[in-house]
Tab-separated table of C-alpha atoms and ligand atoms in Angstrom:
chain	number	residue	atom	x	y	z
G	1	MET	CA	0.000	0.000	0.000
G	2	GLN	CA	1.175	3.524	-0.776
G	3	PHE	CA	0.289	6.658	1.178
G	4	THR	CA	0.685	10.177	-0.197
G	5	ASN	CA	0.272	13.242	1.999
G	6	LEU	CA	-1.376	15.898	-0.201
G	7	THR	CA	-1.485	18.466	2.627
G	8	ARG	CA	0.887	21.317	1.731
G	9	ALA	CA	2.824	21.217	5.008
G	10	ASN	CA	2.966	19.214	8.246
G	11	GLU	CA	0.339	21.256	10.044
G	12	ILE	CA	-3.418	21.593	10.597
G	13	GLY	CA	-4.021	22.703	7.022
G	14	ALA	CA	-5.935	21.491	3.986
G	15	ASN	CA	-6.140	17.826	4.993
G	16	SER	CA	-6.018	15.304	2.184
G	17	TYR	CA	-4.346	11.907	1.851
G	18	HIS	CA	-4.209	9.446	-1.050
G	19	VAL	CA	-4.060	5.706	-0.393
G	20	GLN	CA	-3.224	3.247	-3.175
G	21	ALA	CA	-3.290	-0.544	-3.139
G	22	GLY	CA	-2.509	-2.144	-6.515
G	23	ASP	CA	-4.603	-0.265	-9.050
G	24	ARG	CA	-7.146	0.867	-6.417
G	25	GLY	CA	-6.972	4.430	-5.125
G	26	PHE	CA	-8.845	6.277	-2.367
G	27	LEU	CA	-8.775	9.880	-1.255
G	28	LEU	CA	-9.138	10.413	2.488
G	29	ASP	CA	-10.632	13.907	2.879
G	30	SER	CA	-10.091	16.900	0.657
G	31	GLY	CA	-9.997	20.090	2.691
G	32	THR	CA	-9.138	23.754	2.388
G	33	HIS	CA	-6.633	25.554	4.608
G	34	PRO	CA	-8.458	27.589	7.273
G	35	LYS	CA	-5.805	30.345	7.282
G	36	MET	CA	-5.120	30.638	3.540
G	37	ASP	CA	-7.110	32.167	0.704
G	38	GLY	CA	-7.305	31.336	-2.996
G	39	ASN	CA	-5.247	28.584	-4.607
G	40	ALA	CA	-2.858	28.494	-1.613
G	41	ALA	CA	-5.751	27.057	0.434
G	42	LEU	CA	-5.920	23.901	-1.717
G	43	PRO	CA	-4.024	20.652	-1.061
G	44	HIS	CA	-1.529	19.356	-3.698
G	45	LEU	CA	-4.389	18.177	-5.932
G	46	GLY	CA	-2.143	18.109	-9.015
G	47	LEU	CA	-0.523	14.944	-7.610
G	48	LEU	CA	-3.814	13.114	-8.132
G	49	SER	CA	-3.532	13.252	-11.924
G	50	SER	CA	-1.121	10.289	-11.972
G	51	LYS	CA	-3.027	8.218	-9.413
G	52	PRO	CA	-6.107	5.996	-9.503
G	53	LEU	CA	-9.148	7.413	-7.718
G	54	ASP	CA	-11.995	4.967	-7.053
G	55	ALA	CA	-13.665	6.935	-4.282
G	56	ILE	CA	-13.405	9.818	-1.884
G	57	LEU	CA	-13.874	8.816	1.760
G	58	LEU	CA	-14.872	11.781	3.917
G	59	SER	CA	-14.201	11.665	7.674
G	60	HIS	CA	-16.305	14.705	8.636
G	61	SER	CA	-17.666	17.989	7.415
G	62	HIS	CA	-15.307	20.658	8.785
G	63	LEU	CA	-13.967	22.605	5.815
G	64	ASP	CA	-10.330	21.723	6.512
G	65	HIS	CA	-11.381	18.163	5.543
G	66	LEU	CA	-14.168	18.908	3.044
G	67	GLY	CA	-13.631	22.319	1.414
G	68	SER	CA	-11.854	21.229	-1.801
G	69	MET	CA	-13.916	18.098	-2.487
G	70	PRO	CA	-15.963	19.745	-5.281
G	71	VAL	CA	-12.696	20.716	-6.994
G	72	VAL	CA	-11.525	17.081	-6.967
G	73	MET	CA	-14.937	15.862	-8.106
G	74	SER	CA	-15.042	18.228	-11.069
G	75	ASP	CA	-11.649	16.811	-12.191
G	76	HIS	CA	-12.961	13.254	-11.635
G	77	PRO	CA	-16.582	13.366	-12.796
G	78	GLU	CA	-17.235	9.667	-12.148
G	79	THR	CA	-15.935	9.611	-8.572
G	80	ARG	CA	-18.371	9.240	-5.698
G	81	ALA	CA	-17.875	10.371	-2.094
G	82	TYR	CA	-18.666	8.076	0.860
G	83	MET	CA	-19.616	9.412	4.299
G	84	THR	CA	-22.008	8.970	7.219
G	85	TYR	CA	-25.565	10.329	7.152
G	86	GLY	CA	-24.761	13.152	9.588
G	87	THR	CA	-21.762	14.217	7.550
G	88	SER	CA	-23.801	14.200	4.326
G	89	LEU	CA	-26.383	16.618	5.788
G	90	ILE	CA	-23.770	18.967	7.202
G	91	ALA	CA	-21.462	18.796	4.159
G	92	ASP	CA	-24.299	19.917	1.872
G	93	ARG	CA	-24.858	23.073	3.965
G	94	ALA	CA	-21.148	23.708	4.558
G	95	LEU	CA	-20.317	23.571	0.830
G	96	HIS	CA	-23.181	25.889	-0.141
G	97	ASN	CA	-22.069	28.328	2.558
G	98	SER	CA	-18.501	28.081	1.292
G	99	ALA	CA	-19.659	28.881	-2.283
G	100	SER	CA	-21.422	32.021	-0.984
G	101	VAL	CA	-18.411	33.130	1.083
G	102	MET	CA	-15.978	32.651	-1.832
G	103	SER	CA	-18.259	34.585	-4.202
G	104	LYS	CA	-18.136	37.530	-1.774
G	105	GLN	CA	-14.395	37.221	-1.269
G	106	ARG	CA	-13.684	37.199	-5.002
G	107	ASN	CA	-13.871	41.013	-5.114
G	108	GLU	CA	-13.070	41.761	-1.469
G	109	LEU	CA	-9.772	39.858	-1.588
G	110	HIS	CA	-9.122	40.229	-5.366
G	111	LEU	CA	-9.052	36.478	-5.977
G	112	PRO	CA	-10.090	35.780	-9.592
G	113	GLU	CA	-9.957	31.996	-8.927
G	114	TYR	CA	-12.914	32.338	-6.524
G	115	PRO	CA	-15.403	30.822	-6.212
G	116	PHE	CA	-13.811	27.388	-6.671
G	117	PHE	CA	-17.355	26.126	-7.227
G	118	THR	CA	-20.857	27.500	-7.613
G	119	HIS	CA	-24.089	26.461	-5.870
G	120	GLY	CA	-25.025	24.527	-9.025
G	121	GLN	CA	-21.772	22.577	-8.863
G	122	VAL	CA	-22.349	21.816	-5.181
G	123	ASP	CA	-25.700	20.277	-6.150
G	124	HIS	CA	-23.901	18.003	-8.644
G	125	VAL	CA	-21.416	17.046	-5.928
G	126	THR	CA	-24.070	16.187	-3.345
G	127	ASP	CA	-25.827	14.033	-5.970
G	128	ARG	CA	-22.721	11.856	-5.854
G	129	PHE	CA	-22.750	11.430	-2.058
G	130	GLU	CA	-23.051	7.822	-0.855
G	131	VAL	CA	-24.289	7.486	2.719
G	132	VAL	CA	-22.861	4.552	4.684
G	133	PRO	CA	-23.761	3.245	8.150
G	134	CYS	CA	-21.233	3.186	10.978
G	135	ALA	CA	-19.416	0.031	12.064
G	136	ARG	CA	-20.588	-1.980	9.044
G	137	GLU	CA	-18.161	-3.175	6.395
G	138	PHE	CA	-18.917	-2.647	2.698
G	139	GLU	CA	-17.091	-3.558	-0.497
G	140	LEU	CA	-15.749	-1.063	-2.932
G	141	GLY	CA	-14.133	-2.589	-6.005
G	142	GLY	CA	-12.593	-5.475	-4.070
G	143	SER	CA	-11.533	-3.357	-1.074
G	144	LYS	CA	-13.257	-3.567	2.299
G	145	ILE	CA	-14.195	-0.255	3.907
G	146	SER	CA	-15.872	0.640	7.202
G	147	PHE	CA	-16.665	3.909	9.026
G	148	HIS	CA	-16.478	4.181	12.838
G	149	GLU	CA	-17.901	7.007	14.989
G	150	ALA	CA	-15.147	9.464	15.950
G	151	GLY	CA	-16.884	11.850	18.408
G	152	HIS	CA	-15.596	15.376	17.544
G	153	VAL	CA	-18.693	16.600	15.672
G	154	GLN	CA	-21.956	14.932	14.588
G	155	GLY	CA	-21.295	12.515	11.726
G	156	ALA	CA	-17.519	12.324	12.226
G	157	ALA	CA	-15.949	8.923	11.564
G	158	GLY	CA	-12.618	7.146	11.444
G	159	ILE	CA	-12.166	5.101	8.252
G	160	TRP	CA	-10.870	1.520	7.934
G	161	ILE	CA	-9.566	0.378	4.524
G	162	GLU	CA	-8.492	-3.170	3.742
G	163	SER	CA	-7.039	-3.502	0.282
G	164	GLY	CA	-4.376	-5.652	-1.362
G	165	GLY	CA	-3.661	-7.505	1.906
G	166	HIS	CA	-2.933	-4.306	3.892
G	167	SER	CA	-5.212	-2.657	6.467
G	168	LEU	CA	-5.145	1.056	7.250
G	169	PHE	CA	-7.149	2.994	9.828
G	170	TYR	CA	-7.470	6.772	9.525
G	171	THR	CA	-8.738	8.389	12.745
G	172	GLY	CA	-9.730	11.732	11.178
G	173	ASP	CA	-10.424	14.264	13.939
G	174	VAL	CA	-11.385	12.357	17.059
G	175	ARG	CA	-12.540	12.772	20.643
G	176	PHE	CA	-12.759	9.654	22.805
G	177	ALA	CA	-14.700	11.198	25.696
G	178	ASP	CA	-18.370	12.166	25.427
G	179	MET	CA	-19.293	15.808	24.927
G	180	MET	CA	-22.784	17.160	25.703
G	181	ILE	CA	-24.500	15.964	22.508
G	182	THR	CA	-21.950	13.972	20.525
G	183	ARG	CA	-20.812	10.761	22.161
G	184	GLY	CA	-17.165	9.690	22.227
G	185	ALA	CA	-15.435	7.657	19.507
G	186	GLN	CA	-16.431	4.006	19.020
G	187	PHE	CA	-13.233	2.858	17.319
G	188	PRO	CA	-12.342	-0.742	16.400
G	189	GLU	CA	-9.970	-2.443	18.806
G	190	LYS	CA	-8.307	-4.671	16.199
G	191	ARG	CA	-4.799	-4.103	14.942
G	192	PRO	CA	-4.368	-2.363	11.580
G	193	ASP	CA	-1.100	-2.595	9.640
G	194	THR	CA	-1.073	1.181	9.441
G	195	MET	CA	-2.779	3.850	11.508
G	196	VAL	CA	-2.985	7.518	10.500
G	197	ILE	CA	-3.630	9.657	13.586
G	198	GLU	CA	-4.521	13.300	14.147
G	199	CYS	CA	-2.074	15.081	16.475
G	200	THR	CA	-3.885	18.369	17.253
G	201	ARG	CA	-3.258	18.348	21.011
G	202	GLY	CA	0.200	16.754	21.049
G	203	ALA	CA	1.786	19.879	22.528
G	204	THR	CA	-0.985	20.425	25.090
G	205	PRO	CA	-0.809	18.667	28.482
G	206	ALA	CA	-4.168	17.425	29.816
G	207	GLY	CA	-6.337	20.331	30.954
G	208	ASN	CA	-9.177	20.593	33.464
G	209	SER	CA	-11.972	18.047	33.175
G	210	TRP	CA	-15.125	18.914	31.218
G	211	ASP	CA	-17.282	19.032	34.400
G	212	HIS	CA	-14.797	21.279	36.173
G	213	GLU	CA	-14.874	23.662	33.219
G	214	VAL	CA	-18.690	23.684	33.125
G	215	ASN	CA	-18.732	24.836	36.765
G	216	ARG	CA	-16.040	27.446	36.172
G	217	LEU	CA	-17.879	28.781	33.092
G	218	ALA	CA	-21.134	28.994	35.051
G	219	GLN	CA	-19.449	30.910	37.899
G	220	SER	CA	-17.734	33.247	35.434
G	221	ILE	CA	-21.024	34.049	33.672
G	222	ILE	CA	-22.771	34.680	37.008
G	223	GLU	CA	-19.943	37.013	38.118
G	224	THR	CA	-20.175	38.934	34.839
G	225	TYR	CA	-23.931	39.429	35.239
G	226	ALA	CA	-23.418	40.470	38.880
G	227	ARG	CA	-21.164	43.346	37.860
G	228	GLY	CA	-23.702	44.467	35.267
G	229	GLY	CA	-21.999	42.990	32.201
G	230	SER	CA	-22.679	40.646	29.297
G	231	VAL	CA	-20.781	37.642	27.962
G	232	LEU	CA	-19.395	37.059	24.475
G	233	ILE	CA	-18.372	33.502	23.562
G	234	PRO	CA	-16.755	33.411	20.103
G	235	CYS	CA	-17.339	29.920	18.706
G	236	PHE	CA	-17.414	27.972	15.470
G	237	ALA	CA	-20.869	27.725	13.946
G	238	LEU	CA	-20.593	23.955	13.491
G	239	GLY	CA	-20.200	21.667	16.482
G	240	LYS	CA	-18.799	24.060	19.068
G	241	THR	CA	-21.941	26.237	19.153
G	242	GLN	CA	-24.294	23.257	19.533
G	243	GLU	CA	-22.245	21.658	22.337
G	244	ALA	CA	-21.976	25.041	24.121
G	245	LEU	CA	-25.726	25.614	23.792
G	246	LYS	CA	-26.360	22.264	25.480
G	247	ILE	CA	-24.066	23.283	28.352
G	248	ILE	CA	-26.035	26.529	28.750
G	249	HIS	CA	-29.340	24.659	28.444
G	250	ASP	CA	-28.428	22.350	31.331
G	251	LEU	CA	-27.273	25.280	33.489
G	252	ILE	CA	-30.595	27.025	32.870
G	253	LYS	CA	-32.515	23.822	33.685
G	254	GLU	CA	-30.573	23.477	36.938
G	255	ARG	CA	-31.396	27.146	37.670
G	256	VAL	CA	-27.715	28.008	37.871
G	257	LEU	CA	-28.209	30.523	35.063
G	258	PRO	CA	-31.364	32.602	34.505
G	259	ASP	CA	-33.804	31.499	31.800
G	260	GLN	CA	-32.877	33.915	29.057
G	261	MET	CA	-32.615	34.584	25.354
G	262	LEU	CA	-29.357	33.431	23.744
G	263	TYR	CA	-27.928	35.200	20.707
G	264	ILE	CA	-26.404	33.043	17.949
G	265	GLY	CA	-25.323	33.473	14.314
G	266	GLY	CA	-27.358	32.568	11.224
G	267	LEU	CA	-25.082	29.749	10.103
G	268	ALA	CA	-25.101	28.253	13.612
G	269	SER	CA	-28.896	28.232	13.441
G	270	THR	CA	-28.713	26.243	10.180
G	271	TYR	CA	-26.433	23.695	11.834
G	272	ASN	CA	-28.726	23.587	14.891
G	273	GLU	CA	-31.493	22.402	12.585
G	274	ILE	CA	-29.295	19.593	11.274
G	275	TYR	CA	-28.285	18.585	14.813
G	276	ASP	CA	-31.998	18.510	15.673
G	277	GLU	CA	-32.757	16.424	12.597
G	278	LEU	CA	-30.171	13.903	13.800
G	279	ALA	CA	-31.592	13.878	17.353
G	280	ASN	CA	-33.469	10.614	16.852
G	281	ARG	CA	-31.449	9.267	13.936
G	282	VAL	CA	-28.034	8.623	15.459
G	283	PRO	CA	-26.927	7.465	18.905
G	284	ARG	CA	-25.904	10.438	21.044
G	285	VAL	CA	-25.392	11.425	24.672
G	286	CYS	CA	-28.859	13.002	24.796
G	287	ASN	CA	-31.012	11.082	22.337
G	288	GLY	CA	-33.994	13.062	21.128
G	289	PHE	CA	-32.825	16.405	22.544
G	290	LYS	CA	-33.574	19.297	20.184
G	291	LEU	CA	-31.824	22.634	20.585
G	292	GLU	CA	-34.440	24.735	18.796
G	293	ASN	CA	-37.300	23.344	20.958
G	294	ASN	CA	-35.541	23.676	24.292
G	295	LEU	CA	-33.750	27.007	24.094
G	296	ASN	CA	-34.834	30.583	23.538
G	297	LEU	CA	-32.588	31.430	20.586
G	298	MET	CA	-32.321	34.650	18.606
G	299	VAL	CA	-30.294	34.987	15.410
G	300	LEU	CA	-28.235	38.156	15.730
G	301	GLU	CA	-28.244	40.129	12.467
G	302	ARG	CA	-25.465	42.570	11.707
G	303	LYS	CA	-27.681	45.667	11.773
G	304	ASP	CA	-29.065	44.691	15.189
G	305	ALA	CA	-25.601	43.868	16.512
G	306	LEU	CA	-24.424	47.390	15.671
G	307	LYS	CA	-27.151	49.116	17.628
G	308	MET	CA	-28.204	46.670	20.356
G	309	LYS	CA	-27.790	47.890	23.938
G	310	ILE	CA	-25.252	45.699	25.678
G	311	GLY	CA	-26.112	46.138	29.309
G	312	ARG	CA	-26.435	43.445	31.929
G	313	GLY	CA	-27.035	39.765	31.376
G	314	ARG	CA	-26.786	39.177	27.652
G	315	LEU	CA	-25.166	35.960	26.409
G	316	LEU	CA	-23.855	35.856	22.840
G	317	LEU	CA	-22.460	32.695	21.220
G	318	VAL	CA	-21.416	33.942	17.807
G	319	SER	CA	-18.883	33.031	15.158
G	320	SER	CA	-16.210	33.103	14.196
G	321	GLY	CA	-14.245	31.269	16.845
G	322	MET	CA	-11.116	33.014	15.559
G	323	MET	CA	-12.716	36.530	15.545
G	324	THR	CA	-11.948	36.826	11.847
G	325	PRO	CA	-12.553	40.404	10.603
G	326	ARG	CA	-16.093	41.076	9.342
G	327	THR	CA	-17.596	38.323	11.504
G	328	MET	CA	-20.036	38.888	14.357
G	329	SER	CA	-17.548	37.967	17.100
G	330	HIS	CA	-15.074	40.491	15.642
G	331	LEU	CA	-17.734	43.188	15.640
G	332	MET	CA	-18.958	42.445	19.165
G	333	THR	CA	-15.407	42.324	20.544
G	334	GLN	CA	-14.914	45.911	19.352
G	335	ARG	CA	-18.072	46.908	21.208
G	336	MET	CA	-17.516	44.919	24.417
G	337	ALA	CA	-13.729	44.926	24.963
G	338	PRO	CA	-13.488	48.564	26.220
G	339	ASP	CA	-16.015	47.966	29.076
G	340	GLU	CA	-14.714	46.291	32.247
G	341	ARG	CA	-18.168	44.923	33.127
G	342	HIS	CA	-18.199	42.548	30.138
G	343	SER	CA	-16.449	39.199	29.538
G	344	ILE	CA	-15.046	37.400	26.510
G	345	PHE	CA	-14.727	33.649	27.018
G	346	PHE	CA	-12.948	31.278	24.612
G	347	ILE	CA	-14.125	27.671	24.639
G	348	GLY	CA	-11.764	25.872	22.279
G	349	TYR	CA	-8.670	26.053	20.130
G	350	VAL	CA	-7.742	29.491	18.817
G	351	ASP	CA	-4.951	30.084	16.360
G	352	PRO	CA	-2.346	32.290	18.114
G	353	ALA	CA	-2.012	34.439	14.947
G	354	SER	CA	-5.769	35.139	14.704
G	355	PRO	CA	-7.455	38.141	16.384
G	356	ALA	CA	-8.916	35.701	18.937
G	357	GLY	CA	-5.417	34.374	19.649
G	358	LYS	CA	-4.167	37.920	20.196
G	359	VAL	CA	-7.035	38.793	22.546
G	360	LYS	CA	-6.442	35.581	24.483
G	361	ALA	CA	-2.687	36.235	24.745
G	362	ALA	CA	-3.073	39.905	25.761
G	363	GLY	CA	-5.748	39.186	28.392
G	364	GLN	CA	-7.587	41.699	30.554
G	365	GLY	CA	-5.683	44.990	30.797
G	366	GLY	CA	-3.748	44.315	27.586
G	367	ARG	CA	-4.038	45.619	24.054
G	368	ALA	CA	-4.730	43.458	21.000
G	369	ASP	CA	-4.679	44.084	17.268
G	370	LEU	CA	-8.032	42.855	15.938
G	371	GLY	CA	-7.050	43.350	12.289
G	372	GLY	CA	-9.417	44.546	9.565
G	373	ASP	CA	-10.815	48.043	10.171
G	374	ALA	CA	-10.716	47.600	13.944
G	375	GLY	CA	-6.998	48.038	14.619
G	376	GLU	CA	-5.796	47.848	18.230
G	377	VAL	CA	-8.261	47.781	21.111
G	378	ASP	CA	-7.832	48.090	24.875
G	379	LEU	CA	-9.079	44.976	26.617
G	380	LYS	CA	-10.743	46.321	29.733
G	381	CYS	CA	-13.209	43.421	29.820
G	382	ARG	CA	-12.460	40.081	31.451
G	383	VAL	CA	-10.844	37.493	29.154
G	384	ASP	CA	-10.748	33.792	29.992
G	385	ASN	CA	-10.287	30.446	28.366
G	386	PHE	CA	-12.137	27.154	28.964
G	387	ASN	CA	-11.108	23.635	27.997
G	388	PHE	CA	-13.963	22.265	25.860
G	389	SER	CA	-11.895	20.827	23.028
G	390	SER	CA	-13.591	18.601	20.466
G	391	HIS	CA	-10.221	16.901	19.871
G	392	CYS	CA	-8.925	14.135	22.148
G	393	GLU	CA	-6.406	14.782	24.895
G	394	ARG	CA	-3.003	13.462	23.777
G	395	ASN	CA	-2.975	10.777	26.489
G	396	ASP	CA	-6.296	9.370	25.261
G	397	MET	CA	-4.827	9.031	21.766
G	398	MET	CA	-1.688	7.371	23.183
G	399	GLU	CA	-3.829	4.897	25.113
G	400	TYR	CA	-5.750	3.905	21.965
G	401	VAL	CA	-2.708	3.571	19.701
G	402	CYS	CA	-0.789	1.564	22.319
G	403	LYS	CA	-3.758	-0.776	22.780
G	404	VAL	CA	-4.011	-1.741	19.079
G	405	ARG	CA	-0.250	-1.560	18.315
G	406	PRO	CA	-0.210	-0.798	14.566
G	407	ARG	CA	2.950	-1.746	12.643
G	408	ASN	CA	3.147	1.776	11.171
G	409	VAL	CA	1.852	4.965	12.729
G	410	LEU	CA	1.604	8.011	10.477
G	411	LEU	CA	1.347	11.361	12.273
G	412	VAL	CA	-0.745	14.110	10.618
G	413	HIS	CA	-2.938	17.123	11.499
G	414	GLY	CA	-0.667	18.830	14.016
G	415	GLU	CA	1.825	21.656	14.392
G	416	ALA	CA	5.524	20.668	14.509
G	417	ALA	CA	5.702	20.483	18.325
G	418	SER	CA	2.602	18.282	18.484
G	419	LEU	CA	3.889	15.860	15.846
G	420	GLU	CA	7.241	15.630	17.658
G	421	TRP	CA	5.603	14.898	20.997
G	422	PHE	CA	3.727	11.938	19.495
G	423	ARG	CA	6.830	10.744	17.632
G	424	ASN	CA	8.886	10.709	20.855
G	425	GLU	CA	6.220	9.084	23.010
G	426	LEU	CA	5.247	6.438	20.457
G	427	SER	CA	8.883	5.596	19.653
G	428	GLN	CA	9.374	4.760	23.342
G	429	LYS	CA	6.068	2.977	23.941
G	430	LEU	CA	5.959	1.049	20.644
G	431	PRO	CA	9.614	0.293	19.789
G	432	GLU	CA	8.568	-2.351	17.230
G	433	SER	CA	6.437	0.100	15.243
G	434	LYS	CA	7.554	2.552	12.605
G	435	ILE	CA	6.545	6.095	13.581
G	436	ILE	CA	6.454	8.327	10.521
G	437	ILE	CA	5.675	12.003	9.857
G	438	PRO	CA	4.741	11.740	6.155
G	439	PRO	CA	6.408	14.619	4.270
G	440	SER	CA	4.139	16.843	2.228
G	441	GLY	CA	3.773	15.750	-1.390
G	442	GLU	CA	5.776	12.520	-0.983
G	443	THR	CA	4.604	8.954	-1.439
G	444	ILE	CA	5.441	6.446	1.291
G	445	GLU	CA	5.579	2.692	0.693
G	446	LEU	CA	3.910	0.915	3.631
X	1	ZN	ZN1	-12.642	18.766	12.522
């Protein structure tokens, strides 16, 4: 079996990996880089021209795994994409949203290559989606494939491929512990010849437990209200918002927080509907629970956000998680940061180079450059960070890999320090195994 890393660098970028066994070829994910624009955001798709491509296997619907799939599919008009039901629903919405965003950015960012695809092309792509159940093997041109729940976000799956006498398991993005809605990974416990693991949290020692962080968040919100302020939680529209809303829901039910209206973004509301549609369709921590029925939600429009009074006791969960310029969290940070009564709480990974990363690093009393038209702002408000990652703690990943003892472990989806941590630990714990960081653009013989 051959493995080619199509991601442009060893990092959390535009994830895409090609696997070949004999004359069979599979593409594991086809993402776009979250920090890049235009052609630089694409994986090395040119390398596919010399390789067989029988199918695309999609682990989940975050754009760093999905965003360039329509580009691949327009070059390979016969190819179909396999994924879970949850991923198929979300991917449809995520790709249409991406087409709209790129159409806007074409002029704003002077990128003539945008949009990579139109809404019409997305419809052709979704027509070629094949929905597969979890934990059930199916045949694809003589190869055996199965998808296995990966936690992380609704629909996410690790992917097992057995082809030409070699087995490979790709974890995709994974969380082993339950969250509020999405249950933890249900991965196979058999030994693959090769395992490809995500390394997001390799450089991060274990943080506070989920329950501890729920209590700390509740206390921090109550304190903010008590001093007459409001709370801004910048979060990704997909996954993070829904899990956070369930945390808030439970705190309201337990009467820890007042029963109140919660402000969210329009895209988050779209994903809420999909989460609700899945409520009785897939096994979850809270089967049947529907966000839209159980919470008092208000979509915050830009014009309202500009003029709304931000006094005491408002709670806003708006995107983007990175406070990217022109998003609602970027706008509300400009309004709330100069007032010491308010709070800004981060609830997941933020890129240190993003405006959110700068606010987090500067903290209360500091100054942060928000980029765009905003420039530098004084952070008089409270700034805090809570550990609600949708990626597994590094020790949980170590435990899983050491239990199944693959012959080869390929390390992907991590910054340099994270990849190195896993390489060192696994080299010690699994001396018989080959631990490999697959170089960008190169083909490895397994
Ligand atoms: Zn993801």
